[in-house]
CSV table of C-alpha atoms and ligand atoms in Angstrom, one decimal:
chain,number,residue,atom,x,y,z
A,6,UNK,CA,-92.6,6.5,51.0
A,7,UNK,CA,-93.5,9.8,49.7
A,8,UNK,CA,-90.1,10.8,49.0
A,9,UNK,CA,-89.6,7.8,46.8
A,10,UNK,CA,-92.4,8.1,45.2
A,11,UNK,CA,-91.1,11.6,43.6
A,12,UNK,CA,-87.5,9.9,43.1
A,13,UNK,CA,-89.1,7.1,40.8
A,14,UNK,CA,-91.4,9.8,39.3
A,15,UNK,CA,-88.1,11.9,38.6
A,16,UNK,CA,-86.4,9.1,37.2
A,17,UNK,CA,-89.3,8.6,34.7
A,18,UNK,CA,-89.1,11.9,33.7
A,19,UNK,CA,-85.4,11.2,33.3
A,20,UNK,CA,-85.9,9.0,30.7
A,21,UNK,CA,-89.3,10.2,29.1
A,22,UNK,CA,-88.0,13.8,29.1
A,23,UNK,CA,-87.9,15.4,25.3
A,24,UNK,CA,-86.7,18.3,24.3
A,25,UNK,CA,-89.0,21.4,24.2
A,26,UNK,CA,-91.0,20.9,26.7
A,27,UNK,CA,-90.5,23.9,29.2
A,28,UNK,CA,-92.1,26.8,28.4
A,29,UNK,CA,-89.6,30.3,27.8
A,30,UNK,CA,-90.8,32.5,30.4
A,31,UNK,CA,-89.6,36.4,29.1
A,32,UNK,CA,-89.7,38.6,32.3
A,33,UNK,CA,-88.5,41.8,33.6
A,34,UNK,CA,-86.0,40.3,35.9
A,35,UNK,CA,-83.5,42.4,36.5
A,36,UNK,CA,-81.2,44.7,38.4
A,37,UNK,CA,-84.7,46.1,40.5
A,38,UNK,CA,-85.9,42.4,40.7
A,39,UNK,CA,-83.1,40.5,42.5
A,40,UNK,CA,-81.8,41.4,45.6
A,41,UNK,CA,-78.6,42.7,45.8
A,42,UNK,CA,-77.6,41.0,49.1
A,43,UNK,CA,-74.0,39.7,50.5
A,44,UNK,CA,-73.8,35.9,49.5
A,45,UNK,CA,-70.8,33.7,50.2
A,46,UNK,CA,-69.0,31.3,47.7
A,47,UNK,CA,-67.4,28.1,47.8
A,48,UNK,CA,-64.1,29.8,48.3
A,49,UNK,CA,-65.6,31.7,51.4
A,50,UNK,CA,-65.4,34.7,49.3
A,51,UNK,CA,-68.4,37.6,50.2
A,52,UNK,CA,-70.3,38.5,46.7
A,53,UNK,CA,-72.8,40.4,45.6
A,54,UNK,CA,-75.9,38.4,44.1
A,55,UNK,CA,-77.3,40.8,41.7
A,56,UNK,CA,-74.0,42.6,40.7
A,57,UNK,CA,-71.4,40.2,40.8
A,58,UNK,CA,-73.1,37.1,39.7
A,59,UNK,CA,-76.2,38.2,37.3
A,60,UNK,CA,-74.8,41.4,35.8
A,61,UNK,CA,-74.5,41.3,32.2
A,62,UNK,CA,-74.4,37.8,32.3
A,63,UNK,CA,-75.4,34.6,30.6
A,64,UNK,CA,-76.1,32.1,33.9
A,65,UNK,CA,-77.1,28.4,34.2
A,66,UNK,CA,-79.3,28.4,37.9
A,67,UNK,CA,-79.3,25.4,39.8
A,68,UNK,CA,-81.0,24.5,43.5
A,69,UNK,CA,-78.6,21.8,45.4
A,70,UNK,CA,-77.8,21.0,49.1
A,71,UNK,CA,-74.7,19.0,49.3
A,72,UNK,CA,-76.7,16.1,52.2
A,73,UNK,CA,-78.9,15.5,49.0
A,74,UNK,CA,-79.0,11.1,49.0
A,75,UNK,CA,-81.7,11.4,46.5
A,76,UNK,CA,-81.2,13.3,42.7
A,77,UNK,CA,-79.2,16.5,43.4
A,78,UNK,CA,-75.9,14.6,42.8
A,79,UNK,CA,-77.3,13.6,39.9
A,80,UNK,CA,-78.8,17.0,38.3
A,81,UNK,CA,-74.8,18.2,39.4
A,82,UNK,CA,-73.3,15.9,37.6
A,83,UNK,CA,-75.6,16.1,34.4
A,84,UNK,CA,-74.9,20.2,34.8
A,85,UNK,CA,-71.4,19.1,34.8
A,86,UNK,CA,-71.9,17.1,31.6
A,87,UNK,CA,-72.8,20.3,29.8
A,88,UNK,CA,-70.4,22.3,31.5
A,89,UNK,CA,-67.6,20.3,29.7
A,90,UNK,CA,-69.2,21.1,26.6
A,91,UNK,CA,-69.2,25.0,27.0
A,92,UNK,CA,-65.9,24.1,28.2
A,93,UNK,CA,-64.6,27.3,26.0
A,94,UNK,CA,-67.4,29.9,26.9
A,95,UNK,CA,-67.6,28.9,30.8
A,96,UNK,CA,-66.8,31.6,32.6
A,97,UNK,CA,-66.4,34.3,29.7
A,98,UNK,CA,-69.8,34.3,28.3
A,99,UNK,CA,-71.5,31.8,30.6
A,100,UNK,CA,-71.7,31.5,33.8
A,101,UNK,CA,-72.9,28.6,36.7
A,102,UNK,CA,-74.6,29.4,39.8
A,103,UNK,CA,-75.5,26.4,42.3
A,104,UNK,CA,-77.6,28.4,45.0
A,105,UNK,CA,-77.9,26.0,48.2
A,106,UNK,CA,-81.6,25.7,49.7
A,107,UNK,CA,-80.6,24.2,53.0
A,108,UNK,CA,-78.3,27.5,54.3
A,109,UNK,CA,-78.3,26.5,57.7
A,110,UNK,CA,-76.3,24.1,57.0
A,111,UNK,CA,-74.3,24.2,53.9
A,112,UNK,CA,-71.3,26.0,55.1
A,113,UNK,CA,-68.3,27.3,52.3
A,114,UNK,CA,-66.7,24.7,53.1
A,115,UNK,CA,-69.0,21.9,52.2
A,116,UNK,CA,-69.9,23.8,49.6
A,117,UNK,CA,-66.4,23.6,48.3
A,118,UNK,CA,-66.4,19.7,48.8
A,119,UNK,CA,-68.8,18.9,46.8
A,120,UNK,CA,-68.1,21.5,44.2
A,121,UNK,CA,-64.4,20.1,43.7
A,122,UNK,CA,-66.4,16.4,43.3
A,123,UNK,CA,-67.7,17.8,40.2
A,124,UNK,CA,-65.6,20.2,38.7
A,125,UNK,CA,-62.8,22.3,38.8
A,126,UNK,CA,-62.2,25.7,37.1
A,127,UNK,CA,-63.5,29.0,36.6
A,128,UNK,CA,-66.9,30.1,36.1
A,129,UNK,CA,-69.2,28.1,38.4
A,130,UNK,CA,-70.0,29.5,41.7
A,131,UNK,CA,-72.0,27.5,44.9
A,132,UNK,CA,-73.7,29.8,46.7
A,133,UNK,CA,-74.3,30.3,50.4
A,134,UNK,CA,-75.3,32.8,52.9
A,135,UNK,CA,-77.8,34.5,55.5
A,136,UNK,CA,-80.9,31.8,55.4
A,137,UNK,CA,-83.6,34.9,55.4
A,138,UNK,CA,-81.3,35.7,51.7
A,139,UNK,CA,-81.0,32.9,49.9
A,140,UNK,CA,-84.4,32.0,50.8
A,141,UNK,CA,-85.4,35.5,49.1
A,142,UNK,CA,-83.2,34.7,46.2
A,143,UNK,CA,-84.6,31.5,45.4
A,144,UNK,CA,-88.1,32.3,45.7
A,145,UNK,CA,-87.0,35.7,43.2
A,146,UNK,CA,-86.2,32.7,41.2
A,147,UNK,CA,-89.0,30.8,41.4
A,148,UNK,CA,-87.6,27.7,43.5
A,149,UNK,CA,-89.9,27.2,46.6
A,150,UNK,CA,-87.5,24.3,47.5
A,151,UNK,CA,-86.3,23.2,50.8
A,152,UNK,CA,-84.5,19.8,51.4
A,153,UNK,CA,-87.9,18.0,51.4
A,154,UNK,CA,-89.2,19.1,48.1
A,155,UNK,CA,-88.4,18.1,44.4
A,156,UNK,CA,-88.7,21.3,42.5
A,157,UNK,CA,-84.8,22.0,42.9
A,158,UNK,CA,-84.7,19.1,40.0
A,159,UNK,CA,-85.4,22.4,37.6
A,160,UNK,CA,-82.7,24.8,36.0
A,161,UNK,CA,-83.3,28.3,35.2
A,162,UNK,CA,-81.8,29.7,32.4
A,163,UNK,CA,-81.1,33.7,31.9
A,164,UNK,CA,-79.3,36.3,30.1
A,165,UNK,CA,-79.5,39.5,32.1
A,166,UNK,CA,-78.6,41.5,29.6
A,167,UNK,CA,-81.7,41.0,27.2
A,168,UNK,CA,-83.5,39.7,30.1
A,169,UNK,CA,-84.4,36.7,28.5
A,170,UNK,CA,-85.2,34.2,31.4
A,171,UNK,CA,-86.7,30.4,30.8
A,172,UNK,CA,-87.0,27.2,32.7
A,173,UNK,CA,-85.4,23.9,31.8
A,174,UNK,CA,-84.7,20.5,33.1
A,175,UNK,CA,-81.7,19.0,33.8
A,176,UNK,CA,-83.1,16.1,32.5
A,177,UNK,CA,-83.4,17.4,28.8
A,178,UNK,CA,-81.0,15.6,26.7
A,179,UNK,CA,-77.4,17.0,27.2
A,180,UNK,CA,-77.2,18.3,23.6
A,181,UNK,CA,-80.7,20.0,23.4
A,182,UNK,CA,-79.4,22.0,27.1
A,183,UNK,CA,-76.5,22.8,25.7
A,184,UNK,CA,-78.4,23.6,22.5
A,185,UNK,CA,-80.8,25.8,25.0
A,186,UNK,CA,-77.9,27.5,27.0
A,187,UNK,CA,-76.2,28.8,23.5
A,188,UNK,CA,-79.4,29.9,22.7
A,189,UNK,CA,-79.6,32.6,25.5
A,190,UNK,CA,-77.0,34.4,23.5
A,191,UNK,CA,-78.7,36.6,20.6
A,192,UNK,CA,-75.3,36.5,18.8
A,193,UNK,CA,-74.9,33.1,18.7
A,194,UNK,CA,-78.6,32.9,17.4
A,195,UNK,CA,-77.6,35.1,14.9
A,196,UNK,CA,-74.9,32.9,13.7
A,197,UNK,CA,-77.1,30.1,13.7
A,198,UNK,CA,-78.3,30.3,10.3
A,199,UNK,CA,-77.0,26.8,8.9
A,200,UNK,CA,-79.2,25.0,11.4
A,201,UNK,CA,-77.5,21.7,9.9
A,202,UNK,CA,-73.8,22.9,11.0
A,203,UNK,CA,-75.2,23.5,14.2
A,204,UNK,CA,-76.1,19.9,14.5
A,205,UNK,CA,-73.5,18.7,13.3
A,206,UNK,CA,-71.3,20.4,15.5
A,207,UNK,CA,-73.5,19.5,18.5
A,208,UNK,CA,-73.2,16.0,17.8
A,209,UNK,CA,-71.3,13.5,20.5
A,210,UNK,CA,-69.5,11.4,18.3
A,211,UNK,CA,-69.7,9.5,21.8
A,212,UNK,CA,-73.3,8.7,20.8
A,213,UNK,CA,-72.2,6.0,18.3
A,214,UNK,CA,-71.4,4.1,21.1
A,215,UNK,CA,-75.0,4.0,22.5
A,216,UNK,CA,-77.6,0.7,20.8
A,217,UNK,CA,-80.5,0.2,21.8
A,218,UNK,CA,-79.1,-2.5,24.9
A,219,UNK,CA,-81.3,-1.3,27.6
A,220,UNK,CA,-79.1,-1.5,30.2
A,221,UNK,CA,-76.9,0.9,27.6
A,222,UNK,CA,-79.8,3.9,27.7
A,223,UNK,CA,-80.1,3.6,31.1
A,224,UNK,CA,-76.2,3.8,31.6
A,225,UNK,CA,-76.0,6.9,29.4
A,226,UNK,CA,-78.9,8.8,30.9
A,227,UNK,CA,-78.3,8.4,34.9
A,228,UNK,CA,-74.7,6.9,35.6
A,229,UNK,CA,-72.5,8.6,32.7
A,230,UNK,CA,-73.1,11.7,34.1
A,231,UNK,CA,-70.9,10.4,37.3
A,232,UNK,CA,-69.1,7.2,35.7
A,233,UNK,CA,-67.2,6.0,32.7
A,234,UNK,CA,-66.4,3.0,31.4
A,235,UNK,CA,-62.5,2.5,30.5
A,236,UNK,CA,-61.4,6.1,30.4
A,237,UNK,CA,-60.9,7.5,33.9
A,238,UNK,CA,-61.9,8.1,37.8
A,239,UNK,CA,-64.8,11.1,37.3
A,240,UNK,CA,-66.9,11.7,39.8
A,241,UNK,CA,-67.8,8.4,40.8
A,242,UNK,CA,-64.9,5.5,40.3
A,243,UNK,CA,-64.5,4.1,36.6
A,244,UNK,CA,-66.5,0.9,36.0
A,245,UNK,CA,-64.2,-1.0,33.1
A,246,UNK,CA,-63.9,-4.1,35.2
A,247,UNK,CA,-66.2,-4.0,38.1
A,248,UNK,CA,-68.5,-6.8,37.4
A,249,UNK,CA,-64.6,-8.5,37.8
A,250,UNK,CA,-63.7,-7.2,41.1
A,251,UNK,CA,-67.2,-7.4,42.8
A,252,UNK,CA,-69.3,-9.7,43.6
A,253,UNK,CA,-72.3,-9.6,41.4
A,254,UNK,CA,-74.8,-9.3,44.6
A,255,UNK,CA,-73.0,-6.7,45.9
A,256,UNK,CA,-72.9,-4.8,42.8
A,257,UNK,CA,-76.7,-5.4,42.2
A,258,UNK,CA,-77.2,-4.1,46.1
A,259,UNK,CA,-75.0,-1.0,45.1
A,260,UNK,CA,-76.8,0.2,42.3
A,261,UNK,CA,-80.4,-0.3,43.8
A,262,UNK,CA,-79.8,0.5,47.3
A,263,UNK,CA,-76.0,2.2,48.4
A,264,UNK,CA,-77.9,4.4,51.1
A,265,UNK,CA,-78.6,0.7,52.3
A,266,UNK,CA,-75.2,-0.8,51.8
A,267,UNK,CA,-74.1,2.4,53.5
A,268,UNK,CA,-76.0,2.0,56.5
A,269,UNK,CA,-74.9,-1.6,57.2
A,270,UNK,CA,-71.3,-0.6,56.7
A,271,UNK,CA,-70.4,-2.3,54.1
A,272,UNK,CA,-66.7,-2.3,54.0
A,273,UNK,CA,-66.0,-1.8,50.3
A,274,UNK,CA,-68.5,1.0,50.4
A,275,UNK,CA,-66.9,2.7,53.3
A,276,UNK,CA,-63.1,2.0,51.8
A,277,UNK,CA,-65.2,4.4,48.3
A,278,UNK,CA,-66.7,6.6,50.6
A,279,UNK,CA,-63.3,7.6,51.7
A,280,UNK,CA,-61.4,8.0,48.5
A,281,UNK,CA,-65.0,9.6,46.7
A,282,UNK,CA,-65.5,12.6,48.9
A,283,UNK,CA,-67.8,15.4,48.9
A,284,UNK,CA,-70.5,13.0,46.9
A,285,UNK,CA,-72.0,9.8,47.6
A,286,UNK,CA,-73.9,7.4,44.8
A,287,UNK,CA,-77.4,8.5,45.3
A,288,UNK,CA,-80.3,6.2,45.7
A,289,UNK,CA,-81.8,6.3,42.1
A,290,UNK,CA,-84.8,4.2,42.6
A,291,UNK,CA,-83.7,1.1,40.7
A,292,UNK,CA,-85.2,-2.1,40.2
A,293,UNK,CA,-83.5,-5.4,40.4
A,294,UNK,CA,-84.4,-5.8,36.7
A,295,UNK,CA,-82.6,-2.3,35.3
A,296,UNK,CA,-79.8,-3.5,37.9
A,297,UNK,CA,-79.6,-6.6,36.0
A,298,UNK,CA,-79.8,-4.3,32.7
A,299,UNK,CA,-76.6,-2.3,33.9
A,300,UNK,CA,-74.5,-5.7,35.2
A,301,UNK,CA,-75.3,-7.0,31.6
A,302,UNK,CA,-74.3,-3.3,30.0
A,303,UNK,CA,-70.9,-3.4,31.9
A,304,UNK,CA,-70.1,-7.0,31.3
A,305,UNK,CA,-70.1,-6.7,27.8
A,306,UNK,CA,-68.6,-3.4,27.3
A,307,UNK,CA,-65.4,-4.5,29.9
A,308,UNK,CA,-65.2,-7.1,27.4
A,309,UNK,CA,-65.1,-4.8,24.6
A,310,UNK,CA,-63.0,-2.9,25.9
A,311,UNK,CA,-60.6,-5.3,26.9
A,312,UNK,CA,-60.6,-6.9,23.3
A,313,UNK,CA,-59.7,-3.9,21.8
A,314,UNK,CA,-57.4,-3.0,23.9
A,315,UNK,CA,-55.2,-6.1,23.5
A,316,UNK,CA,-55.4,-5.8,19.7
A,317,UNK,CA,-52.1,-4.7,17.4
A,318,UNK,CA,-52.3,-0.5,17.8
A,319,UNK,CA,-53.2,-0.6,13.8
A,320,UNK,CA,-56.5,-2.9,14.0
A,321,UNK,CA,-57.1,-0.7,16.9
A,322,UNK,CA,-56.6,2.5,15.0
A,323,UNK,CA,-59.1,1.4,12.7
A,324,UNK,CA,-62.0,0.1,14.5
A,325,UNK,CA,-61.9,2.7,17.0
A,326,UNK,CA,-64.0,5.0,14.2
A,327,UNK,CA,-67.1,3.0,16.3
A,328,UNK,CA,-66.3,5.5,19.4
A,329,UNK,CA,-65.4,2.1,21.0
A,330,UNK,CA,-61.7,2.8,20.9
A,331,UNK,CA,-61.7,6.5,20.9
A,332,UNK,CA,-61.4,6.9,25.0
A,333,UNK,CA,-57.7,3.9,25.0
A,334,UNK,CA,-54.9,5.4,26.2
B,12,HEC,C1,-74.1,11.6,41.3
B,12,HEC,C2,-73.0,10.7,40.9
B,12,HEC,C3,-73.3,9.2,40.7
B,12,HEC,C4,-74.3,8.7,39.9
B,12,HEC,C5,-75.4,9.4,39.1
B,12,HEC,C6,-74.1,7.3,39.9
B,12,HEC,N1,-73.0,7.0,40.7
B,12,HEC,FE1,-72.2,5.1,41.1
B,12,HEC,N2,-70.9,5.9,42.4
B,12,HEC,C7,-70.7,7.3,42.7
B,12,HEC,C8,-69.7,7.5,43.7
B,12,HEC,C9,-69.3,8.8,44.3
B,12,HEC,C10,-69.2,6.2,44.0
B,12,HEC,C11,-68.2,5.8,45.1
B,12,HEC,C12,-68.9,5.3,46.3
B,12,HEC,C13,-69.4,6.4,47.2
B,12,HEC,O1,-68.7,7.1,47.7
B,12,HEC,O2,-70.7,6.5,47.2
B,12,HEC,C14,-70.0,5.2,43.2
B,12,HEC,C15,-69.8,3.9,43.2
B,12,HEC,C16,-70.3,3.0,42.3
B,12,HEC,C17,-70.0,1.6,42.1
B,12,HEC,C18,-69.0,0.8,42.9
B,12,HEC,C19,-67.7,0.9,42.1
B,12,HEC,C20,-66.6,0.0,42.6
B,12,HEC,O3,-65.4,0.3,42.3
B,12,HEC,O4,-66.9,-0.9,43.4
B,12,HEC,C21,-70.8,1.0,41.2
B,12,HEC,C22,-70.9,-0.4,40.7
B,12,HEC,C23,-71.6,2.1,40.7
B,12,HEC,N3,-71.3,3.3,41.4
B,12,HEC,C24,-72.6,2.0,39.7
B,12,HEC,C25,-73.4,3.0,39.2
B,12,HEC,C26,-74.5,2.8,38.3
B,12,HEC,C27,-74.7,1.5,37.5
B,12,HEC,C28,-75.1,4.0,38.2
B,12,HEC,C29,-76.3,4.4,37.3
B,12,HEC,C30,-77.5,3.6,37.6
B,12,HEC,C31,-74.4,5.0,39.1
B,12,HEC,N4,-73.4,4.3,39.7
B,12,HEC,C32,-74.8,6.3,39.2
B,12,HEC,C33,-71.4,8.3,42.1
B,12,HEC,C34,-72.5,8.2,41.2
């Protein structure tokens, strides 16, 4: 009961979270600070922590374990929202560092299953190793996590090279993280004189999309990060057409309860599990009324979709300028 407790209390902060909250922590973390132990990657390959992963680097910290049924899937996935839009400095300038905090068991290997569920490319590194390490590592880094704690539900930001180092949430708006990520960069602080470019440039033109249909906030905060709508298979399957193809009762069931659904095996869920690997839908501590909310959300927006998508390519042209139309192919 506990544990849900701190899931629901999560999600709240999910949707109450606004930007500048976390206080910048400036430190003398450093090359003398972390230790400079062997660690394993996703792709089994041996590493140094300190000098081939914080070095001169920009680096996005995250705390995972890939068993997580609860949030973790969900803070990966909203990392992996801001990863797309760094796209171009991932990698180069920035780096991503997903340090396990259950090393007994995460093995390379499952390591690398989950990572592929999220993203694939340079520039983002799952970490495993010797238990007694990472467990030094993280708590160098301020995570006393294990897999019964919620604390891993934090980010820490740093650049190693001014030795700037803050806290954030992964449950900041995407654009003020991403905003908060750049920031770690002096030059790009620098460039950052037009404050109004910077917005503009930051802005989703996705966003027009977004009213003020509750089911629609809640879509966008917690199930966009693994799901569209009408664009493609992501993490999770795409949803255009669901409340079609299910049964409303399941659906309802899936979004409040798939640990549940699981547990019974369900055969549709089992038939996902087997083509969704490496992640699972997490149990977000839904209530029938905000599953209701979503049902409604993707009803209408299938319907949308499906009405644009059978208009002349011209008309469609034209009215995709709402971001309705923008993801038709
Ligand atoms: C961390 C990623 C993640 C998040 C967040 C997430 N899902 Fe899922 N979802 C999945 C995966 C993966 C599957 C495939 C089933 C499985 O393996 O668990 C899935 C399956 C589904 C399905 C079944 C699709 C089908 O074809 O029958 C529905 C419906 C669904 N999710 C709705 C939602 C809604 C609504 C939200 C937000 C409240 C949400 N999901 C949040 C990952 C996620």
């Amino acid at each position: 009961m506990k544990r849900w407790f701190a899931v629901v209390a999560a999600i709240t902060a999910i949707l109450l979270f606004s930007p500048g909250g976390p206080a910048a922590k400036s430190s003398r973390w450093g090359k003398d600070y972390f230790p400079n132990v062997d660690v394993v990657t996703q792709d089994g390959e041996r590493v140094r922590f300190y000098d081939d992963l914080i070095k001169d680097r920009i680096v996005l910290i995250s705390f995972i374990f890939t068993s997580c049924t609860d949030l973790c899937p969900l803070t990966t996935a909203r990392i992996a929202q801001v990863v797309d839009r760094l796209r171009d400095e991932i990698g180069k300038d920035i780096f991503v560092l997903s340090i396990t905090v259950d090393p007994e068991n995460d093995t390379p290997e499952k390591l690398k299953t989950f990572a592929d569920a999220f993203y694939s490319g340079p520039g983002w590194t799952f970490i495993t190793g010797k238990p007694a390490d990472i467990r030094a590592i993280n708590s160098k880094l301020g995570n006393k996590s294990d897999v019964a704690t919620q604390h891993r539900n934090e980010i820490v930001l740093g650049n190693d090279r001014t030795g700037e180092w803050t806290r954030n949430s992964p449950f900041a708006d995407i654009e003020n993280l991403e905003l908060a990520i750049r920031d770690m960069d002096p030059d790009w602080r620098d460039r950052r004189h037009v404050p109004q470019d910077a917005l503009a440039a930051n802005h989703d033109p996705r966003d027009l999309t977004i009213g003020r249909e509750p089911g629609q906030v809640l879509f966008k905060k917690i199930c966009a990060p693994c799901h569209t709508v009408g664009v493609t298979d992501h993490v999770g399957p795409d949803l255009l057409g669901v409340t079609d193809r299910r049964d409303r009762l399941w659906l309802s069931e899936m979004i409040m309860n798939p640990a549940g659904l699981r547990a019974n095996k369900d055969p549709i869920l089992t038939d996902l599990d087997a083509k969704y690997k490496g992640v699972r839908m997490p149990n977000l501590g839904l209530s029938a009324s905000d599953a209701s909310d979503l049902i409604s959300y993707l009803t209408t927006r299938t319907a949308q979709i499906n009405e644009l998508r059978a208009q002349p390519e011209e008309q469609h042209l034209h009215q995709s300028t709402d971001g309705a139309g923008h993801q038709h192919n």
